[in-house]
GROMACS .gro file of C-alpha atoms in nm:
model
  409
    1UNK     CA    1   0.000   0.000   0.000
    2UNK     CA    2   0.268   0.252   0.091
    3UNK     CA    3   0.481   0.138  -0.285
    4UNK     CA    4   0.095   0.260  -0.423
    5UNK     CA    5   0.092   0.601  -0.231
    6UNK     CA    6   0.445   0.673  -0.321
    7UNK     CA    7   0.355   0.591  -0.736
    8UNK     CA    8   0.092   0.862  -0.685
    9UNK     CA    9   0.257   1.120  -0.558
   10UNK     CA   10   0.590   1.058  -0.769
   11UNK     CA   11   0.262   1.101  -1.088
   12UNK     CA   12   0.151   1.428  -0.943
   13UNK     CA   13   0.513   1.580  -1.037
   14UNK     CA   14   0.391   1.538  -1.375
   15UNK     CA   15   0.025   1.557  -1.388
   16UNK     CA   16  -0.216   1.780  -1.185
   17UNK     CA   17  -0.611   1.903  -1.288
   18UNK     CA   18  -0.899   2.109  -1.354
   19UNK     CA   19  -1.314   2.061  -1.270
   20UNK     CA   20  -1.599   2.226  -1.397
   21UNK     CA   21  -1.770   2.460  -1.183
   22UNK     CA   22  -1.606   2.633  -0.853
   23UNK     CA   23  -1.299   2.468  -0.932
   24UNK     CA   24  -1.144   2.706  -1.227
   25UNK     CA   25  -0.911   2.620  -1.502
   26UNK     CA   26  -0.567   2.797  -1.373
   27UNK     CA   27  -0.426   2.764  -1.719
   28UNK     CA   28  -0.398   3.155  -1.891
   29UNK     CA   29  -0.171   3.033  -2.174
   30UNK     CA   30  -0.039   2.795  -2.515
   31UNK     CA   31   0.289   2.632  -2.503
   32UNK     CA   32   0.576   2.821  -2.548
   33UNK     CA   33   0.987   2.818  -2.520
   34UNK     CA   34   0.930   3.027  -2.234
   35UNK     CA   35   0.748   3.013  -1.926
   36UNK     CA   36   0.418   3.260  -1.934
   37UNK     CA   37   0.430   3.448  -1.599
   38UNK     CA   38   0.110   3.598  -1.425
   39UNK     CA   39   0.156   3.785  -1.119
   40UNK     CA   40  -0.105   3.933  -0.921
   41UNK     CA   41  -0.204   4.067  -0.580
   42UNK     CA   42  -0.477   4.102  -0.301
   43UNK     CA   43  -0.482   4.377  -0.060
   44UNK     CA   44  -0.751   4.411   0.227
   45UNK     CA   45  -0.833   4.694   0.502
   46UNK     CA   46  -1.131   4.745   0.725
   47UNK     CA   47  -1.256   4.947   0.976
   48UNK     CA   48  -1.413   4.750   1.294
   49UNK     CA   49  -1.672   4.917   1.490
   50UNK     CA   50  -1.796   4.652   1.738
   51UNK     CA   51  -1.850   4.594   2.116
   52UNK     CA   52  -1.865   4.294   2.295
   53UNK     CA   53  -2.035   4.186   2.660
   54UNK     CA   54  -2.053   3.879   2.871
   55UNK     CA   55  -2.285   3.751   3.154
   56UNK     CA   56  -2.031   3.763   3.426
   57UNK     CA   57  -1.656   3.707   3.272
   58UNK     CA   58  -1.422   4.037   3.262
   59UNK     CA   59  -1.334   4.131   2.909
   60UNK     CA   60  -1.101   4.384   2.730
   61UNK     CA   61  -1.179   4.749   2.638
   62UNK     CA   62  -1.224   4.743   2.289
   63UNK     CA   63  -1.218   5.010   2.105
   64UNK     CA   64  -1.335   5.114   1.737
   65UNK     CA   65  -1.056   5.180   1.441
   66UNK     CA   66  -0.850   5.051   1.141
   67UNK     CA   67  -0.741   4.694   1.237
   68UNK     CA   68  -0.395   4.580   1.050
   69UNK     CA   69  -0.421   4.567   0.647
   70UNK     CA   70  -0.371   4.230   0.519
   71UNK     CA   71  -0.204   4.153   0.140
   72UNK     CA   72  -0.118   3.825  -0.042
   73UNK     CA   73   0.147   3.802  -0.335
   74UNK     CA   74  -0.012   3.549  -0.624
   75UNK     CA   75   0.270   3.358  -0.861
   76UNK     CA   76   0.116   3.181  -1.201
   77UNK     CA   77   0.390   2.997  -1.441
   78UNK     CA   78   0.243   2.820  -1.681
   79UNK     CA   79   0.499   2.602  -1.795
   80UNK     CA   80   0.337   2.419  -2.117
   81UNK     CA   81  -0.061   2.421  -2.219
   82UNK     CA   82  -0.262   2.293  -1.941
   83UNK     CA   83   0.025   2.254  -1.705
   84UNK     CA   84   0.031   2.532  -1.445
   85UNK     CA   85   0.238   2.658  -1.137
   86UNK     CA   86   0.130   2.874  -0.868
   87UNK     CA   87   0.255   3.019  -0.563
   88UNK     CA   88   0.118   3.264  -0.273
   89UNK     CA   89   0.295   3.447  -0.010
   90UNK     CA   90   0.121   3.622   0.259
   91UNK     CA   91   0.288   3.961   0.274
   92UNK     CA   92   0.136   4.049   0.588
   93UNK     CA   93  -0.132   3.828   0.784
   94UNK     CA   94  -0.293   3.886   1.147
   95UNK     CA   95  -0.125   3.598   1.229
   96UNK     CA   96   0.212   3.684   1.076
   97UNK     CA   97   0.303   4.065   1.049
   98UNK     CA   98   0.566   3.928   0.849
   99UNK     CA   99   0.582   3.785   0.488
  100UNK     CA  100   0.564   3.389   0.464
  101UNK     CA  101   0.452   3.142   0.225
  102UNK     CA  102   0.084   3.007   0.228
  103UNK     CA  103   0.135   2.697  -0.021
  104UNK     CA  104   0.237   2.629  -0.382
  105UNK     CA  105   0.106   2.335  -0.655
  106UNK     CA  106   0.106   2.224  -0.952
  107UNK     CA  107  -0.158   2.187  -1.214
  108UNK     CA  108  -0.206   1.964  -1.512
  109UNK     CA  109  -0.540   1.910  -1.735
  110UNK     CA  110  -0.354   1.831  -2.051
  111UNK     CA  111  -0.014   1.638  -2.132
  112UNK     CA  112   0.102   1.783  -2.397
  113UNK     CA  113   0.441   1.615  -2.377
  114UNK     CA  114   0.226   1.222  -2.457
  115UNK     CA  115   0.160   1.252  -2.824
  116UNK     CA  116  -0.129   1.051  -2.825
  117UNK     CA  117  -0.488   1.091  -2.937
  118UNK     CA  118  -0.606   0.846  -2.660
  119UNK     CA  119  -0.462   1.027  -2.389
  120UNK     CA  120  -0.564   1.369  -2.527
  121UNK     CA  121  -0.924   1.241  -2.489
  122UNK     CA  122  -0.890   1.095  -2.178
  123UNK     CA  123  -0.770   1.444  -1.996
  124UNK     CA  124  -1.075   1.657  -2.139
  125UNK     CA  125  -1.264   1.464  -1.837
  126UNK     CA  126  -0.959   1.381  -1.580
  127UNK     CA  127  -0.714   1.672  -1.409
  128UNK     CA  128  -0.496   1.659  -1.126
  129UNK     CA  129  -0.333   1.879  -0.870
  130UNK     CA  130  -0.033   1.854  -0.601
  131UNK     CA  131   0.125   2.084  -0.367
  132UNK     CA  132   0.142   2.214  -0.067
  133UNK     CA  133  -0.261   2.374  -0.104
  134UNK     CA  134  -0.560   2.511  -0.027
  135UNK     CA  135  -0.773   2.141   0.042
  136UNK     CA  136  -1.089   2.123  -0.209
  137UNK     CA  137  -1.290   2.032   0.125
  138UNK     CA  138  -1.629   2.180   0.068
  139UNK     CA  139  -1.724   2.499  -0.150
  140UNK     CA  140  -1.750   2.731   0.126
  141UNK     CA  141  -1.349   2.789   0.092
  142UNK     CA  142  -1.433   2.919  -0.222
  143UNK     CA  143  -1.629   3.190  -0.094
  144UNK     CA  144  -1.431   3.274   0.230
  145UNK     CA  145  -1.199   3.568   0.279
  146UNK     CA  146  -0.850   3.424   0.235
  147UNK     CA  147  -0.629   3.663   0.430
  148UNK     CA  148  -0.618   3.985   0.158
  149UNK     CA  149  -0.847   3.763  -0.117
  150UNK     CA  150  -1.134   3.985   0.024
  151UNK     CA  151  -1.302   4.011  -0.293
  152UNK     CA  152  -1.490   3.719  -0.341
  153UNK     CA  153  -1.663   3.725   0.020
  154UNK     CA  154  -2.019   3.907   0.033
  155UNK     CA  155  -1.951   3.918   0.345
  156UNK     CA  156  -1.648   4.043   0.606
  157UNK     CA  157  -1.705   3.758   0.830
  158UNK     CA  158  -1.607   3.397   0.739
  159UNK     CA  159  -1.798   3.055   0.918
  160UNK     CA  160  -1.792   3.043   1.265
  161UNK     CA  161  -1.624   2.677   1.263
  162UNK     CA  162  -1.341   2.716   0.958
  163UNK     CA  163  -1.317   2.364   0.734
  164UNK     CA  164  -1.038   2.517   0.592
  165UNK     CA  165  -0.652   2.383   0.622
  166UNK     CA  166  -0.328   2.387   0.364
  167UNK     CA  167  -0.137   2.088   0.352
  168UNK     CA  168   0.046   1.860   0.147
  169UNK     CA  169  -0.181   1.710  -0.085
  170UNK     CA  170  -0.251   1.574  -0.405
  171UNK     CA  171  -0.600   1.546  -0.582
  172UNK     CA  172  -0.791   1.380  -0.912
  173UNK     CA  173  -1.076   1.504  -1.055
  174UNK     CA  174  -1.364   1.389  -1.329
  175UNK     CA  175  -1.574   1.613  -1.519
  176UNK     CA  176  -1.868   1.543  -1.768
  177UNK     CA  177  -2.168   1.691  -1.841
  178UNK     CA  178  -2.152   1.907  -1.543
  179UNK     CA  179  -2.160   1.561  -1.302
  180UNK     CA  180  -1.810   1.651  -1.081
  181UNK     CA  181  -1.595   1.382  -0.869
  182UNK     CA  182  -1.313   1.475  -0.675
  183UNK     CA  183  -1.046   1.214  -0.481
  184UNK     CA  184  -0.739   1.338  -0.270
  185UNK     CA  185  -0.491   1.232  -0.011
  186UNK     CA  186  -0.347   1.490   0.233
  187UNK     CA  187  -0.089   1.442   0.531
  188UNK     CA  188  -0.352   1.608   0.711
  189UNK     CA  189  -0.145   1.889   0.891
  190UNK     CA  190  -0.034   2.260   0.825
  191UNK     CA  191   0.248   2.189   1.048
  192UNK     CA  192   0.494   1.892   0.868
  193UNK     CA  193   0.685   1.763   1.168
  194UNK     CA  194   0.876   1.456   1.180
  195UNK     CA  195   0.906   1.408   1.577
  196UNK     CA  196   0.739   1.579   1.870
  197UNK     CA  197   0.830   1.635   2.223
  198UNK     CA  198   0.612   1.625   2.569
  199UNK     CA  199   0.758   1.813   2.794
  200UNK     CA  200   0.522   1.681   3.067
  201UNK     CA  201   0.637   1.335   3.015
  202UNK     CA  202   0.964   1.402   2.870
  203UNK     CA  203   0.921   1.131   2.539
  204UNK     CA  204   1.011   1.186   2.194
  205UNK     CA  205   0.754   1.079   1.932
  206UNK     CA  206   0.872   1.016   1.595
  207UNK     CA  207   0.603   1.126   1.327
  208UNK     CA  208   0.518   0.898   0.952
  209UNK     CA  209   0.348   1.098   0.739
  210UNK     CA  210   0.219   0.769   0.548
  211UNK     CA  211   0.066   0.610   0.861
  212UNK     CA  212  -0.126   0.938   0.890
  213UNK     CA  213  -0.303   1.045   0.566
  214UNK     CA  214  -0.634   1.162   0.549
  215UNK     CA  215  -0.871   1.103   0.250
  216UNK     CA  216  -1.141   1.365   0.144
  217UNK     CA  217  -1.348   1.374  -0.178
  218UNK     CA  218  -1.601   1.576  -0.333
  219UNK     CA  219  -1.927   1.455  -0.571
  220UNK     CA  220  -2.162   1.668  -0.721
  221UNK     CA  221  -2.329   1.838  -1.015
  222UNK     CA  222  -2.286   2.193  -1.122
  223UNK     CA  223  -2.500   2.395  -1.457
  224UNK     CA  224  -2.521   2.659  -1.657
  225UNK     CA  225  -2.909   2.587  -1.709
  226UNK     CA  226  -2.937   2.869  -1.931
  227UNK     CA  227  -2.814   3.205  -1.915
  228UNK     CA  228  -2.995   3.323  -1.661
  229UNK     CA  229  -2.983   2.990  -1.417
  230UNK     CA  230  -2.706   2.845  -1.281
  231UNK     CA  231  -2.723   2.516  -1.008
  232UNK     CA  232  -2.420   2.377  -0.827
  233UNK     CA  233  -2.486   2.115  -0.585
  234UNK     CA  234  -2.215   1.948  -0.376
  235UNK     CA  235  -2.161   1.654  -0.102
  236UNK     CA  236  -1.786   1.657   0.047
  237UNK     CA  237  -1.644   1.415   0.344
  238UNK     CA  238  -1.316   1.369   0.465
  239UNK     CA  239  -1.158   1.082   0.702
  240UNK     CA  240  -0.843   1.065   0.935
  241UNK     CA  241  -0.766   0.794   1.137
  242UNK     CA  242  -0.458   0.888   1.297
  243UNK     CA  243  -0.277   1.235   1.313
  244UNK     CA  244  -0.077   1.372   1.564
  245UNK     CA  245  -0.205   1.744   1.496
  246UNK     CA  246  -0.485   1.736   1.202
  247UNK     CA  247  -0.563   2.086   1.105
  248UNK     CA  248  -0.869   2.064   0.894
  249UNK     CA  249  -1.061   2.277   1.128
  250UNK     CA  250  -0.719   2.440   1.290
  251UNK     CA  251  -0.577   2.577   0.963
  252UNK     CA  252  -0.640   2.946   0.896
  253UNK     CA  253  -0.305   3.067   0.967
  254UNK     CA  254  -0.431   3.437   0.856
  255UNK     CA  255  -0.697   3.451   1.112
  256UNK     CA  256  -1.024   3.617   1.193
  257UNK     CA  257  -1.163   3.870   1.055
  258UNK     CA  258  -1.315   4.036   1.413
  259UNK     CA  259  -0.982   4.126   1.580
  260UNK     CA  260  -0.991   4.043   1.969
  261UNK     CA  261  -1.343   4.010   2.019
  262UNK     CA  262  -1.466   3.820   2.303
  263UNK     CA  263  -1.121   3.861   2.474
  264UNK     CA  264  -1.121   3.752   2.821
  265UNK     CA  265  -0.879   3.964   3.032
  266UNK     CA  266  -0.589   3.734   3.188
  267UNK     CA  267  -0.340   4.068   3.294
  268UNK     CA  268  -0.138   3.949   3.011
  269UNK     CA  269   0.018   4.143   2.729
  270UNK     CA  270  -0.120   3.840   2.467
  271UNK     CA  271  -0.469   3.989   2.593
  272UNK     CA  272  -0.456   4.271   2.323
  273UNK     CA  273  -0.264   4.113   2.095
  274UNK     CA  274  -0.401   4.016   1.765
  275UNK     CA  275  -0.165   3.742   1.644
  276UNK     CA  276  -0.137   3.588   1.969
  277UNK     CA  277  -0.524   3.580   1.962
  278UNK     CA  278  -0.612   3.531   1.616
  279UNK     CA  279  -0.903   3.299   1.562
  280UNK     CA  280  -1.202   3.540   1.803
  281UNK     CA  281  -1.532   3.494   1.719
  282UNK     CA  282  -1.459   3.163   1.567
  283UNK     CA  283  -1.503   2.827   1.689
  284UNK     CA  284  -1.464   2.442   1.687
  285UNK     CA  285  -1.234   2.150   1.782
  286UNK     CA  286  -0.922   2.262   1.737
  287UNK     CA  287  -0.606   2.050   1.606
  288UNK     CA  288  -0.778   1.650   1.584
  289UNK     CA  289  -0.697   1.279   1.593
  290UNK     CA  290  -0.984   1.132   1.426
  291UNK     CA  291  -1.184   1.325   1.203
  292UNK     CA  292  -1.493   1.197   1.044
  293UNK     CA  293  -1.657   1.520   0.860
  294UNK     CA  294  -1.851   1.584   0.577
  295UNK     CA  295  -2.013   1.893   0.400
  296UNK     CA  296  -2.313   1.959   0.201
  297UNK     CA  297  -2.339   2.224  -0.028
  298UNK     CA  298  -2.546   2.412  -0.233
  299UNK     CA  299  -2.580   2.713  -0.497
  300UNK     CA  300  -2.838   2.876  -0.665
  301UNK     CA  301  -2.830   3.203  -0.879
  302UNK     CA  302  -3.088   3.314  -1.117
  303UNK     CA  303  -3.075   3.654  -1.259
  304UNK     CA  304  -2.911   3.890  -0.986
  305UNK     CA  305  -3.022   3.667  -0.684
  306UNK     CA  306  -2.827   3.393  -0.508
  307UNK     CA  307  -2.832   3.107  -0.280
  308UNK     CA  308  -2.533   2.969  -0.112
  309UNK     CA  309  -2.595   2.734   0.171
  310UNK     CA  310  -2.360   2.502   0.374
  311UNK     CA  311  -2.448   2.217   0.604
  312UNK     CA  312  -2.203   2.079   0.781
  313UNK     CA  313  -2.128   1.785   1.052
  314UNK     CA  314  -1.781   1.712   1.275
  315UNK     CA  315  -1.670   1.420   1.438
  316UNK     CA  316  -1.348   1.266   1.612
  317UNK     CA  317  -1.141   1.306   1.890
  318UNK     CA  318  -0.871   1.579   1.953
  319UNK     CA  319  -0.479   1.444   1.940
  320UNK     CA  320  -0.561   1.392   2.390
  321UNK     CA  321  -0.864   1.172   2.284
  322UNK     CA  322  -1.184   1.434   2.385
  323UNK     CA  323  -1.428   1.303   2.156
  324UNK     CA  324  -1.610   1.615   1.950
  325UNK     CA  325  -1.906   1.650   1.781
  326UNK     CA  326  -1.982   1.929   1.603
  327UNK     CA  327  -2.290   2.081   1.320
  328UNK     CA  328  -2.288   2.381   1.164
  329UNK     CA  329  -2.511   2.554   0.928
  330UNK     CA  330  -2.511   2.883   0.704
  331UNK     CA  331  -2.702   3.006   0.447
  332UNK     CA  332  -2.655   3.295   0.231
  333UNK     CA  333  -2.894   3.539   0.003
  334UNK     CA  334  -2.713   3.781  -0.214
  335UNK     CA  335  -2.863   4.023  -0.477
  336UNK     CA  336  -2.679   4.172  -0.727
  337UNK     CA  337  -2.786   4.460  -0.941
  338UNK     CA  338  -2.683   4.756  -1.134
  339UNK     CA  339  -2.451   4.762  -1.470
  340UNK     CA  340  -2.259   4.427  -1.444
  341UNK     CA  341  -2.427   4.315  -1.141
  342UNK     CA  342  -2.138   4.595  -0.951
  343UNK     CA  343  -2.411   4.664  -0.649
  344UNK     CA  344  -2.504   4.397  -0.425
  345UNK     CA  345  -2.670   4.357  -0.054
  346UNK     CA  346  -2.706   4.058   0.109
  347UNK     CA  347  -2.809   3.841   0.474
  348UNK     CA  348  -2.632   3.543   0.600
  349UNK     CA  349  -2.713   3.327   0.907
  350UNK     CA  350  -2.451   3.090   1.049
  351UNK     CA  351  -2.498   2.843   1.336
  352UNK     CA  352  -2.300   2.619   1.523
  353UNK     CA  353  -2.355   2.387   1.809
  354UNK     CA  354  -2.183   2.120   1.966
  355UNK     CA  355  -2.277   1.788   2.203
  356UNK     CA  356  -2.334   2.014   2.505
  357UNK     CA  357  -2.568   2.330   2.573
  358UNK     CA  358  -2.365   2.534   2.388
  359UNK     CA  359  -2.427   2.727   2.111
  360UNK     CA  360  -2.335   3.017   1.818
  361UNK     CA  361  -2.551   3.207   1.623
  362UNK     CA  362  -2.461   3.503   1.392
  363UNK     CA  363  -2.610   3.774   1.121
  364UNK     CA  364  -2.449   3.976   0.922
  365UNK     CA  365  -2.649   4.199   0.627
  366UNK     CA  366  -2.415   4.383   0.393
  367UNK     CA  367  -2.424   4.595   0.114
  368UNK     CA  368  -2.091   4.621  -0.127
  369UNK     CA  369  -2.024   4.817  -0.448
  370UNK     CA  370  -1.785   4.710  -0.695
  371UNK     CA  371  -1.651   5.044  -0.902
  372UNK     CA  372  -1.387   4.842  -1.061
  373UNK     CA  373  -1.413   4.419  -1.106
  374UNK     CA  374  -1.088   4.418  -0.936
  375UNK     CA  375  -1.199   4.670  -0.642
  376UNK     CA  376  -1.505   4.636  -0.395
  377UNK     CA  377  -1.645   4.830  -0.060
  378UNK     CA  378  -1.861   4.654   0.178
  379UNK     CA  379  -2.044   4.750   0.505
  380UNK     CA  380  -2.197   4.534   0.750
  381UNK     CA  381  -2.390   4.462   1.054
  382UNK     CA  382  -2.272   4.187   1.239
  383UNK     CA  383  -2.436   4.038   1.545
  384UNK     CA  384  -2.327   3.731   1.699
  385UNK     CA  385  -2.418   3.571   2.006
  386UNK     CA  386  -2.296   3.258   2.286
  387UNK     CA  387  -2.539   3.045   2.457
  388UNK     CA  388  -2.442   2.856   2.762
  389UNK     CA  389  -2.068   2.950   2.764
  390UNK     CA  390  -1.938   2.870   3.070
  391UNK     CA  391  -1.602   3.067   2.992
  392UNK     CA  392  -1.840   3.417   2.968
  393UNK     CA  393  -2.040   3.283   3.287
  394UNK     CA  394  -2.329   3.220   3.061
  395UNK     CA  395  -2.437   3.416   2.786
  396UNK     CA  396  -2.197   3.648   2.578
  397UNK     CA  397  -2.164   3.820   2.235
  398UNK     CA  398  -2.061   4.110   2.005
  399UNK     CA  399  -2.227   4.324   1.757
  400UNK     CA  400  -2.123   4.652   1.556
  401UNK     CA  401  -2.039   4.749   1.220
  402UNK     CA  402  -1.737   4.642   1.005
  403UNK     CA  403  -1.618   4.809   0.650
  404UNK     CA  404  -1.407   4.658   0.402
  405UNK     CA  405  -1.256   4.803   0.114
  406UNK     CA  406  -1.026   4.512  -0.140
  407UNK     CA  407  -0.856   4.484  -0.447
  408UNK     CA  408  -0.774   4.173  -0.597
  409UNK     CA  409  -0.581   4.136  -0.967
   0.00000   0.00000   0.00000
């Protein structure tokens, strides 16, 4: 089994894919002696106008302002027709002030180096991709804010829990007719380690990457009815046994977009700082053991108005064996009007609960104005509120306005 695993990923050097729908083709260009080079760029800045309270536990001041811009720095080679490169850098993150490297792949729907009629038929259905890479769990990471990728979001707020993780990986996909099916294999961690060390029992663990994959896969259907009605429909689930620090639902290494909300005072310089603290207002298991999750997902636009909804269910145990059990749902309604669609407003609920009393429930209703397809501004109200928290003593939450302004190109 492991001789199989290794064939795979020693074919990804050479192959890697495309699938209809959310999934985009990342070639932009035709063979050539030389590499074609796209570069690009995403910059991100809002202005956060919220307050927060709890039932009985002390939290910080916070006050109302511009909270730390946030860029990304996009790489596209595309290195013969249909086979694609890319890279992204955060340039400056929540989590990181400093520049560091989110992930890199490579992409293959054609093979233009196999001279054969056969094969060329076979890849107009079958792509591939393999990197270190955003996971293709879901189609809600298509829609989320990715650190400065701002522009795709409705909204300034992502899900409350995040299925969202890079990690070594290395996916196949068919595509006919619209029908989609998606396989991959992931080490199952943003953090590659090869040994760990307790401090509280003094061991050394050493860490095989190959005793701890993960499998995830996607099936679904997604049509351009006609031109006014599109339909997307998606069911995603994804399976670790074993991992000594899974990070499908720990992986956002940009963070939140609601800087120190919810922040419990502790007489600690990390209470106002926004790296230290960077996933507030969102929630779930953390780093995981076994994970047992799946996704459903579905979109809906006709004319101006759309439908994005996500249902959502988590189970496992954490890497010290608590068992979790998680379900989340969200559904969006955006309208889009104007010359080009360029105005939109929209409402999204999101709710999460787990096997205990507690609860999460938040609204947001925006409005956003595109002036340029590579520039938006969005305002929102955001309310969100905790039920049966016992770290707030209770019930907590936080509500206010946030504005975004992004560019993406």
């Amino acid at each position: 089994m492991k001789n199989v695993f290794l064939i795979i990923w020693a074919m990804a050097i050479v192959t890697v894919a495309n699938a209809q729908g959310f999934e985009k083709s990342y070639s932009f260009g035709e063979e050539t002696e030389k590499p074609a080079v796209k570069v690009g760029a995403d910059f991100a800045m809002q202005y956060q106008g919220l307050s927060h309270h709890a039932d009985t536990a002390r939290l910080i001041p916070l006050g109302k302002g511009i909270t730390l811009p946030t860029a990304n720095f996009n790489l596209d080679a595309n290195l013969a027709d249909g086979i694609t490169v890319n890279l992204t850098t955060y340039l400056s993150s929540r989590h990181h002030n400093d520049t560091w490297v989110k992930g890199g792949y490579l992409f293959v729907d054609k093979l233009p180096f196999i001279k054969s009629p056969a094969i060329t038929k076979i890849m107009d259905y079958i792509s591939f991709r393999a990197g270190v890479m955003e996971l293709n769990y879901g189609d809600y990471h298509f829609r989320r804010t990715d650190n400065g990728n701002a522009i795709r979001n409705p909204f300034v707020g992502n899900n409350i829990i995040e299925g969202f993780s890079v990690s070594p990986a290395f996916e196949a996909y068919f595509n006919a007719s619209g029908f989609l099916l998606m396989g991959g294999l992931t080490t199952g961690t943003v953090n590659a380690s090869l040994s760990g060390y307790n401090a509280a029992t003094r061991q050394y663990t050493a860490y095989n990457a190959g005793k701890e994959l993960a499998f995830y896969g996607k099936i679904g259907y997604d049509k351009q009815l006609n031109d006014n009605l599109r339909f997307r429909l998606t069911l995603s689930g994804y399976h670790s046994s074993k991992n000594h620090s899974g990070s499908l639902y720990f992986g956002d290494r940009a963070g939140s977009r609601f800087y120190l909300v919810m922040q419990r005072t502790t007489n600690s310089a990390s209470d106002v700082d926004p790296s230290a603290n960077f996933t507030t207002g969102n929630w779930g298991p953390g780093t995981t053991n076994k994970d047992n999750s799946g996704m459903i997902n579905l979109f809906v636009k006709y004319y101006g108005a759309e439908l994005f909804g996500t249902l959502e269910k988590l189970k496992g145990t954490t890497p010290n064996g608590t068992k979790f059990d998680f379900n989340q749902f969200a559904i969006e309604g955006i309208y889009r009007f104007g010359n080009d669609e360029n105005f939109f407003a929209g409402i999204k609920y999101n709710t999460a609960g787990n096997d205990t009393p507690a609860a999460i429930n938040r609204l947001e209703t925006s409005i956003g104005w595109f002036p340029l397809k590579s520039l938006v501004i969005k305002a929102e109200y955001v309310d969100q509120n905790y039920k049966h928290f016992d770290v707030y003593g209770g019930n907590a939450g936080f509500n206010g306005v946030m504005i975004e302004s992004a560019i993406s190109f």
